Every structure is written in C-alpha cells, then in structure tokens.
Short mmCIF file of C-alpha atoms and ligand atoms in Angstrom, two decimals:
data_model
loop_
_atom_site.label_atom_id
_atom_site.label_comp_id
_atom_site.label_asym_id
_atom_site.label_seq_id
_atom_site.Cartn_x
_atom_site.Cartn_y
_atom_site.Cartn_z
CA MET A 366 15.82 -24.81 3.75
CA ARG A 367 13.45 -23.60 1.00
CA ILE A 368 10.87 -21.00 1.97
CA THR A 369 8.27 -19.63 -0.43
CA VAL A 370 6.37 -16.43 0.33
CA LEU A 371 3.24 -15.19 -1.51
CA SER A 372 3.33 -11.41 -1.32
CA GLY A 373 1.62 -8.21 -2.25
CA GLY A 374 3.40 -4.92 -1.71
CA VAL A 375 4.22 -3.07 1.49
CA GLY A 376 3.14 -5.60 4.17
CA GLY A 377 4.61 -8.57 2.37
CA ALA A 378 7.86 -6.77 1.61
CA ARG A 379 8.33 -5.65 5.22
CA PHE A 380 7.56 -9.15 6.47
CA THR A 381 10.04 -10.74 4.04
CA ARG A 382 12.74 -8.27 5.13
CA GLY A 383 12.25 -9.47 8.72
CA LEU A 384 12.16 -13.12 7.63
CA LEU A 385 15.54 -12.68 5.89
CA ALA A 386 16.99 -11.10 9.04
CA LEU A 387 15.79 -14.13 11.01
CA LEU A 388 17.25 -16.58 8.51
CA ARG A 389 20.63 -14.80 8.43
CA ASP A 390 20.68 -15.25 12.20
CA ARG A 391 19.29 -18.81 12.36
CA LEU A 392 20.83 -20.27 9.17
CA PRO A 393 23.95 -18.16 8.49
CA ASP A 394 26.05 -18.87 5.41
CA GLY A 395 29.20 -17.49 7.04
CA ALA A 396 29.29 -14.54 4.65
CA GLY A 397 26.54 -12.46 6.22
CA GLY A 398 23.77 -14.16 4.26
CA THR A 399 21.71 -17.29 4.84
CA THR A 400 21.83 -20.82 3.49
CA ALA A 401 18.04 -20.70 3.28
CA GLN A 402 16.60 -20.19 -0.20
CA VAL A 403 13.68 -17.78 -0.19
CA THR A 404 11.39 -17.41 -3.19
CA VAL A 405 8.85 -14.60 -3.22
CA VAL A 406 5.88 -14.93 -5.59
CA ALA A 407 4.57 -11.40 -6.15
CA ASN A 408 1.09 -10.17 -7.04
CA THR A 409 1.04 -8.47 -10.43
CA GLY A 410 -2.65 -7.57 -10.39
CA ASP A 411 -1.86 -3.95 -9.52
CA ASP A 412 0.25 -3.58 -12.68
CA MET A 413 -0.65 -1.02 -15.32
CA TRP A 414 0.52 0.79 -18.43
CA LEU A 415 1.05 4.47 -17.64
CA HIS A 416 2.64 6.98 -20.03
CA GLY A 417 3.67 4.02 -22.14
CA VAL A 418 5.67 2.29 -19.42
CA ARG A 419 4.79 -0.86 -17.49
CA VAL A 420 4.39 -0.21 -13.75
CA CYS A 421 4.53 -3.20 -11.37
CA PRO A 422 3.83 -1.78 -7.89
CA ASP A 423 4.22 -4.95 -5.83
CA LEU A 424 7.28 -6.30 -7.67
CA ASP A 425 8.93 -2.88 -7.30
CA THR A 426 7.97 -2.51 -3.62
CA LEU A 427 9.52 -5.91 -2.92
CA MET A 428 12.62 -5.15 -4.98
CA TYR A 429 13.18 -1.73 -3.42
CA THR A 430 12.38 -2.84 0.16
CA LEU A 431 14.61 -5.93 0.04
CA GLY A 432 17.23 -4.01 -1.96
CA GLY A 433 17.42 -1.27 0.68
CA ALA A 434 16.17 1.54 -1.57
CA VAL A 435 12.54 1.89 -0.53
CA HIS A 436 11.07 5.17 0.77
CA GLU A 437 10.62 3.82 4.31
CA GLY A 438 7.85 6.21 5.36
CA GLN A 439 5.68 5.37 2.35
CA GLY A 440 6.61 1.72 2.10
CA TRP A 441 6.71 2.08 -1.70
CA GLY A 442 8.75 4.10 -4.19
CA ARG A 443 12.35 5.18 -3.85
CA GLN A 444 14.29 7.04 -1.19
CA ASP A 445 15.40 10.58 -2.09
CA GLU A 446 12.78 10.64 -4.81
CA THR A 447 11.72 13.65 -6.86
CA SER A 448 8.72 14.06 -9.16
CA ARG A 449 9.78 16.61 -11.75
CA VAL A 450 8.81 14.45 -14.72
CA SER A 451 5.46 13.50 -13.17
CA GLY A 452 4.73 17.17 -12.47
CA ASP A 453 5.56 18.16 -16.02
CA LEU A 454 3.45 15.33 -17.45
CA ALA A 455 0.55 16.71 -15.41
CA ALA A 456 1.10 20.03 -17.21
CA TYR A 457 0.23 18.17 -20.40
CA GLY A 458 -2.92 16.85 -18.72
CA LEU A 459 -1.77 13.29 -19.37
CA GLY A 460 -1.72 10.25 -17.09
CA TRP A 461 -3.13 9.99 -13.60
CA GLU A 462 -2.33 13.20 -11.74
CA TRP A 463 -3.27 11.38 -8.51
CA PHE A 464 -0.65 8.67 -9.12
CA THR A 465 2.88 10.01 -8.87
CA LEU A 466 5.62 8.22 -10.77
CA GLY A 467 8.86 9.41 -9.18
CA ASP A 468 11.83 10.33 -11.37
CA LEU A 469 14.04 7.49 -10.10
CA ASP A 470 11.11 5.07 -10.15
CA LEU A 471 10.56 5.99 -13.79
CA ALA A 472 14.01 4.61 -14.59
CA THR A 473 12.80 1.21 -13.35
CA HIS A 474 9.67 1.41 -15.51
CA LEU A 475 11.66 2.56 -18.56
CA ALA A 476 14.15 -0.28 -18.05
CA ARG A 477 11.34 -2.81 -17.63
CA THR A 478 9.52 -1.54 -20.70
CA GLN A 479 12.65 -1.59 -22.84
CA LEU A 480 13.45 -5.17 -21.80
CA LEU A 481 9.85 -6.30 -22.38
CA GLN A 482 9.99 -4.73 -25.85
CA GLU A 483 13.24 -6.63 -26.49
CA GLY A 484 11.19 -9.79 -25.93
CA LEU A 485 12.06 -10.74 -22.37
CA THR A 486 9.26 -12.18 -20.23
CA LEU A 487 8.24 -10.38 -17.05
CA SER A 488 10.08 -13.09 -15.07
CA GLN A 489 13.26 -12.49 -17.06
CA VAL A 490 12.91 -8.72 -16.72
CA THR A 491 12.35 -9.06 -12.97
CA ALA A 492 15.47 -11.22 -12.60
CA ARG A 493 17.46 -8.70 -14.68
CA LEU A 494 16.35 -5.70 -12.58
CA ALA A 495 17.00 -7.68 -9.37
CA GLU A 496 20.64 -8.15 -10.41
CA ARG A 497 21.09 -4.49 -9.52
CA TRP A 498 19.13 -4.48 -6.27
CA ARG A 499 20.18 -7.89 -4.96
CA PRO A 500 17.01 -8.46 -2.87
CA GLY A 501 18.40 -11.70 -1.36
CA VAL A 502 15.41 -13.69 -2.62
CA ARG A 503 14.32 -15.17 -5.93
CA LEU A 504 11.61 -12.71 -6.96
CA LEU A 505 8.95 -14.19 -9.26
CA PRO A 506 5.88 -12.51 -10.73
CA MET A 507 2.82 -14.70 -10.20
CA SER A 508 2.42 -14.86 -14.00
CA ASP A 509 4.25 -13.70 -17.13
CA GLN A 510 0.92 -12.86 -18.70
CA PRO A 511 -0.69 -9.54 -17.78
CA VAL A 512 -3.43 -9.81 -15.13
CA GLU A 513 -4.99 -6.56 -13.95
CA THR A 514 -7.34 -6.22 -10.98
CA HIS A 515 -10.29 -4.04 -11.90
CA VAL A 516 -12.93 -3.02 -9.40
CA GLU A 517 -16.64 -2.97 -10.15
CA LEU A 518 -18.07 -0.21 -7.96
CA VAL A 519 -21.54 -0.13 -6.47
CA ASP A 520 -22.28 2.94 -8.65
CA GLY A 521 -21.76 0.88 -11.81
CA ARG A 522 -18.31 2.19 -12.73
CA THR A 523 -15.39 -0.18 -13.23
CA VAL A 524 -11.92 1.21 -12.47
CA HIS A 525 -8.36 -0.11 -12.29
CA PHE A 526 -7.52 -1.22 -8.76
CA GLU A 527 -4.98 1.58 -8.35
CA GLU A 528 -7.62 4.20 -9.16
CA TRP A 529 -9.94 2.70 -6.52
CA TRP A 530 -7.07 2.39 -4.05
CA VAL A 531 -5.25 5.68 -4.57
CA ARG A 532 -7.73 8.17 -6.07
CA LEU A 533 -10.90 6.93 -4.41
CA ARG A 534 -9.12 5.65 -1.29
CA ALA A 535 -11.55 2.74 -1.50
CA GLY A 536 -14.21 5.29 -0.52
CA VAL A 537 -16.73 4.02 -3.04
CA PRO A 538 -17.75 0.49 -2.04
CA ALA A 539 -16.62 -2.26 -4.40
CA ARG A 540 -19.19 -4.71 -5.68
CA ARG A 541 -16.53 -7.18 -6.87
CA PHE A 542 -13.00 -7.55 -8.13
CA VAL A 543 -12.25 -8.81 -11.62
CA GLN A 544 -8.82 -10.07 -12.58
CA VAL A 545 -8.70 -9.09 -16.24
CA GLY A 546 -6.57 -11.53 -18.24
CA LEU A 547 -6.67 -14.27 -15.62
CA GLU A 548 -8.24 -16.90 -17.87
CA ALA A 549 -5.34 -16.56 -20.32
CA ALA A 550 -2.72 -16.52 -17.56
CA THR A 551 -0.53 -19.34 -16.33
CA ALA A 552 1.72 -19.41 -13.30
CA ALA A 553 5.13 -17.97 -14.13
CA PRO A 554 8.03 -20.42 -14.53
CA GLY A 555 9.15 -21.71 -11.14
CA VAL A 556 6.04 -20.65 -9.24
CA VAL A 557 4.38 -24.07 -8.98
CA GLU A 558 7.69 -25.76 -8.15
CA ALA A 559 8.40 -23.07 -5.54
CA LEU A 560 5.19 -24.19 -3.83
CA THR A 561 5.41 -27.95 -4.30
CA GLU A 562 9.12 -28.18 -3.41
CA ALA A 563 9.16 -25.74 -0.48
CA ASP A 564 9.92 -26.77 3.08
CA VAL A 565 7.46 -24.13 4.24
CA VAL A 566 5.10 -21.66 2.53
CA VAL A 567 4.33 -18.33 4.22
CA LEU A 568 1.40 -15.96 3.66
CA PRO A 569 2.60 -12.60 5.07
CA PRO A 570 0.13 -9.94 6.22
CA SER A 571 -0.58 -8.79 2.66
CA ASN A 572 -4.07 -7.95 1.46
CA PRO A 573 -5.87 -11.32 1.46
CA VAL A 574 -8.24 -10.31 -1.34
CA VAL A 575 -6.45 -8.25 -3.98
CA SER A 576 -2.86 -9.33 -3.28
CA ILE A 577 -2.72 -12.91 -1.99
CA GLY A 578 -6.21 -13.61 -3.34
CA THR A 579 -5.09 -12.59 -6.83
CA ILE A 580 -2.04 -14.86 -6.67
CA LEU A 581 -4.26 -17.76 -5.51
CA ALA A 582 -6.55 -17.15 -8.50
CA VAL A 583 -3.75 -17.81 -11.02
CA PRO A 584 -4.45 -21.22 -12.58
CA GLY A 585 -2.36 -23.90 -10.90
CA VAL A 586 -1.40 -21.97 -7.77
CA ARG A 587 -4.20 -23.08 -5.46
CA ALA A 588 -3.78 -26.72 -6.54
CA ALA A 589 -0.03 -26.51 -5.88
CA LEU A 590 -0.74 -25.10 -2.42
CA ALA A 591 -3.34 -27.76 -1.63
CA GLY A 592 -0.96 -30.50 -2.76
CA THR A 593 2.38 -29.34 -1.36
CA ALA A 594 4.04 -31.33 1.42
CA ALA A 595 5.14 -28.01 2.89
CA PRO A 596 3.14 -26.63 5.78
CA VAL A 597 1.46 -23.32 4.93
CA VAL A 598 1.45 -20.68 7.64
CA GLY A 599 -0.05 -17.20 7.51
CA VAL A 600 0.11 -13.99 9.53
CA SER A 601 -3.12 -12.10 10.01
CA PRO A 602 -3.26 -8.72 8.22
CA VAL A 603 -6.07 -7.72 10.59
CA ILE A 604 -5.45 -6.66 14.18
CA GLY A 605 -8.35 -6.06 16.53
CA GLY A 606 -10.91 -5.90 13.73
CA ALA A 607 -9.00 -3.41 11.58
CA PRO A 608 -6.38 -3.78 8.86
CA VAL A 609 -2.89 -2.71 9.94
CA ARG A 610 -2.50 -0.37 6.96
CA GLY A 611 -4.20 0.07 3.65
CA MET A 612 -7.85 -0.71 3.31
CA ALA A 613 -8.10 -4.49 3.38
CA ASP A 614 -11.38 -4.07 5.27
CA ALA A 615 -12.97 -2.48 2.18
CA CYS A 616 -11.76 -5.47 0.16
CA LEU A 617 -12.93 -8.06 2.68
CA THR A 618 -16.35 -6.41 2.96
CA ALA A 619 -16.68 -6.48 -0.83
CA ILE A 620 -16.34 -10.28 -0.80
CA GLY A 621 -18.51 -10.74 2.28
CA VAL A 622 -15.76 -11.60 4.73
CA GLU A 623 -15.78 -10.04 8.20
CA THR A 624 -12.69 -7.98 9.03
CA THR A 625 -11.37 -10.18 11.81
CA ALA A 626 -8.25 -12.34 12.11
CA ALA A 627 -10.37 -15.48 12.45
CA ALA A 628 -12.57 -14.62 9.46
CA VAL A 629 -9.54 -14.16 7.21
CA ALA A 630 -8.21 -17.55 8.36
CA ARG A 631 -11.57 -19.14 7.61
CA HIS A 632 -11.55 -17.40 4.23
CA TYR A 633 -8.22 -19.04 3.38
CA GLY A 634 -9.49 -22.26 4.94
CA SER A 635 -7.60 -24.89 6.84
CA ARG A 636 -6.05 -27.58 4.73
CA SER A 637 -7.79 -30.25 6.75
CA THR A 638 -11.07 -28.95 5.31
CA GLY A 639 -9.95 -28.30 1.74
CA GLY A 640 -8.40 -24.88 2.30
CA ILE A 641 -4.77 -23.83 2.14
CA LEU A 642 -3.69 -23.05 5.73
CA ASP A 643 -1.98 -25.19 8.37
CA GLY A 644 -1.08 -22.37 10.74
CA TRP A 645 -2.32 -18.86 11.50
CA LEU A 646 -0.55 -16.25 13.65
CA VAL A 647 -2.77 -13.57 15.14
CA ASP A 648 -2.07 -10.48 17.20
CA ASP A 649 -2.41 -10.50 20.99
CA ALA A 650 -5.51 -8.35 20.48
CA ASP A 651 -7.13 -11.36 18.80
CA GLY A 652 -5.79 -14.00 21.17
CA GLY A 653 -9.37 -14.91 22.05
CA SER A 654 -9.77 -16.43 18.59
CA VAL A 655 -6.98 -18.99 19.06
CA PRO A 656 -9.26 -21.75 20.49
CA GLU A 657 -11.76 -21.50 17.62
CA LEU A 658 -8.89 -21.51 15.10
CA ALA A 659 -7.52 -24.67 16.72
CA LEU A 660 -10.99 -26.21 16.46
CA ALA A 661 -10.95 -25.32 12.75
CA GLY A 662 -7.85 -27.48 12.37
CA LEU A 663 -5.24 -24.71 12.47
CA ALA A 664 -2.07 -24.43 14.51
CA ALA A 665 -2.75 -20.99 15.97
CA ALA A 666 -0.99 -18.63 18.36
CA ALA A 667 -1.08 -14.98 19.34
CA THR A 668 1.81 -12.53 19.61
CA ASP A 669 2.49 -8.85 18.99
CA THR A 670 2.29 -8.81 15.19
CA LEU A 671 2.86 -5.09 14.57
CA MET A 672 5.89 -4.94 12.24
CA THR A 673 7.42 -1.79 13.76
CA ASP A 674 11.02 -2.54 12.76
CA VAL A 675 13.17 -5.31 11.30
CA PRO A 676 14.09 -7.08 14.59
CA THR A 677 10.42 -7.09 15.62
CA THR A 678 9.43 -8.46 12.23
CA ALA A 679 12.12 -11.16 12.53
CA ARG A 680 10.51 -12.19 15.82
CA ILE A 681 7.08 -12.32 14.16
CA ALA A 682 8.50 -14.46 11.36
CA ALA A 683 10.04 -16.78 13.97
CA ALA A 684 6.67 -17.09 15.72
CA ALA A 685 4.99 -17.93 12.40
CA LEU A 686 7.57 -20.55 11.44
CA SER A 687 7.51 -22.12 14.88
CA LEU A 688 3.77 -22.71 14.44
CA VAL A 689 4.71 -25.31 11.84
CA ASP A 690 8.02 -26.34 13.47
CA ARG A 691 10.26 -24.91 10.77
CA ALA A 692 13.58 -23.08 11.24
CA SER A 693 12.86 -23.13 14.94
N1 FO1 B 1638 0.39 4.90 -3.75
C1 FO1 B 1638 -0.23 6.09 -3.46
O1 FO1 B 1638 -0.98 6.15 -2.48
N2 FO1 B 1638 -0.05 7.19 -4.24
C2 FO1 B 1638 0.74 7.18 -5.34
O2 FO1 B 1638 0.86 8.21 -6.03
C3 FO1 B 1638 1.44 5.96 -5.65
C4 FO1 B 1638 2.30 5.90 -6.76
C5 FO1 B 1638 2.99 4.69 -6.98
C6 FO1 B 1638 3.90 4.58 -8.05
C7 FO1 B 1638 4.58 3.40 -8.28
C8 FO1 B 1638 4.37 2.31 -7.44
O3 FO1 B 1638 5.05 1.16 -7.65
C9 FO1 B 1638 3.47 2.38 -6.37
C10 FO1 B 1638 2.77 3.57 -6.14
N3 FO1 B 1638 1.88 3.68 -5.07
C11 FO1 B 1638 1.22 4.85 -4.81
C12 FO1 B 1638 1.67 2.56 -4.12
C13 FO1 B 1638 0.68 1.55 -4.67
O4 FO1 B 1638 -0.59 2.08 -4.80
C14 FO1 B 1638 0.63 0.38 -3.67
O5 FO1 B 1638 1.93 0.09 -3.32
C15 FO1 B 1638 0.14 -0.95 -4.17
O6 FO1 B 1638 -0.49 -0.90 -5.34
C16 FO1 B 1638 -0.72 -1.56 -3.08
O7 FO1 B 1638 -0.06 -2.67 -2.62
#
C-alpha cells in the first residue's frame, strides 16, 4: 500500500503522525511498524539562509514530529530546547531577533549546511538527517532547487514568508505570494513517481496556499496529480469559517478565496472538472457543505476533524481514506 502525502509543517506533520498510527494498526508488519509505504513531499518555500545556515522549517517540523522530538506545544522546534546561541547572536544585532533558532535546532541546520557544502542535494541531506530520526516515512523536499515564498504586502514591501508569518503575524495584508526560484526548480527525485505510482494521495490540513499551494506550483507536480491513477483525498484546514491554527485565512483572502471548507475544496478543484481532488473531508461544523461538494463531483463527508491527539488523528485519517475506499 503506497500512500503519498503533500505536507507543510505543523498540520501536515500531526496528520501524518496519526496516519502512521492508523497504518500500524490496519496494516501491521509484525514488528510494530506497517507494511504500508508512506512518502511525504514537503514544502520548502519557507526555507531561508539565516546566520549562514540553511533552515527548512517544514522538513524539520515533519522530521521532528515523526521522529518523536518535536516541541509538542509549539508544533515546531525541539523538545527541551534552549536559545542561548540565538540570544547571544541578538547581542550582536545580527539575524532576525523575532525568529528564534534553538540551540539543538541549530545542530540540524549546521549539519544540513555542512552536507550541502559537501555537495549533497537537499534530498540526500534530508535522507541523511532522517537516518537519525527515523520518521517512518520517506521524506522528500518538493524540489532540490531553492524556492522561497516571498510576500508582496499591500504597503508595497516584499518580505520573506517567515517575516510576514512570524514578525508581522500576517497582520499586514498580502497582495500576492511569489515563489522565488520556482521557474528554475524541478520536482525532487522521486516526487513525480510518488504521485503517479501511489495507491492514494492525501492532502492533510496544511496551508492550502503557501504550503500545499507551493508544492503544487513546482513544475511537474500538478500534472502528476492530474494524471495519477491514485485517488486524491484532502482534509479541510478550515473549520467553521476559520483556520484551525496559523493564519491560512490571511493567505486565502490574499488569493481571493473565501475561508470556508467548501471554498478551499473548490480552489483545489475536483478532478472531474480539471482539478486535483476526488474526496474532501470536512468538519461536522461544515457538514452543510457536503451536498454541494458532492454536486461538484467530490466524495465528501463530515466528521470531527480537530486533531487533538494521535488516536483522534488516526480516526480522521481513516475517515479520509474511507472516502476513497483505501485502507478501509
Ligand atoms: N515560528 C514562530 O512563530 N516563531 C519562531 O521564532 C520560529 C522559529 C522557527 C525556527 C525553526 C523552524 O524550523 C521553525 C520556526 N518557527 C517559528 C515555525 C515556522 O514559522 C513555521 O513552522 C512554518 O514556517 C509554518 O509552517
């Protein structure tokens, strides 16, 4: 059973953790794991150079969450983290004082930077770092070429996504998002095959604009999704007209999409009308949208989609997969 997940950071990582729990239960390998093969294609649009090291927020959030080392309350960064180095760097007035690189997290960035400088690709570096954390999935960056999401603000400024997200808290409206480097980027090795050869493709409740949207913008990805024999099922990141966490509403507004579960599904589009979705799981709060989603050609259902803990998330993953009759 081959499952491919397109993921951003916190929401996608938490969903994938629940999906793996479900698969270990449904398709056990007899040694506590699963016979299912899960590939996660991660957004790298949030990546940046900071203090001379390469920071990959979504790859690291996935690696730490699935490797059991994530700071659970934050959803990103390491458990038992300290920020002595970051604090001392601030004393030099360097870097982004509003963006804390933890001391343990810095080891990841130093390791990644060293391996990149030794000539490894981002995919090879990611596989090498994952040998330590054993995430239980094949973790692929969407591209080995750098792609950075920059945000054009309504006041004329253009800032890196992380500055808009963390320093401005998306408080200044975005006019549009620009993926710098996208035209020179290609899908990382294995990404297209992971989509065309999957038994099912899942879009977790990640940010549909700057996380999943960025992955879809990588040349070759959308075509692979449109052409795959695998059903594509998504979980709405919006519950009752508001994003579950983060500020996906600010992103959706910027691209003229209403912040509702149905609007996000329409934004992705059903495959029967040239889009990428076959199924869409919404929260009970948005159960009223199920009929219109069905009319739009989607297998749709409503359930409690709040990922409060791993067993709950496993149940949500089961509900999503059952929409397209997989692993059910
Ligand atoms: N998010 C914050 O709100 N504040 C931070 O200081 C911060 C630091 C940080 C460092 C490394 C890293 O991998 C992620 C970090 N994040 C921080 C989270 C990050 O903004 C988000 O995880 C993603 O970019 C959004 O998916």
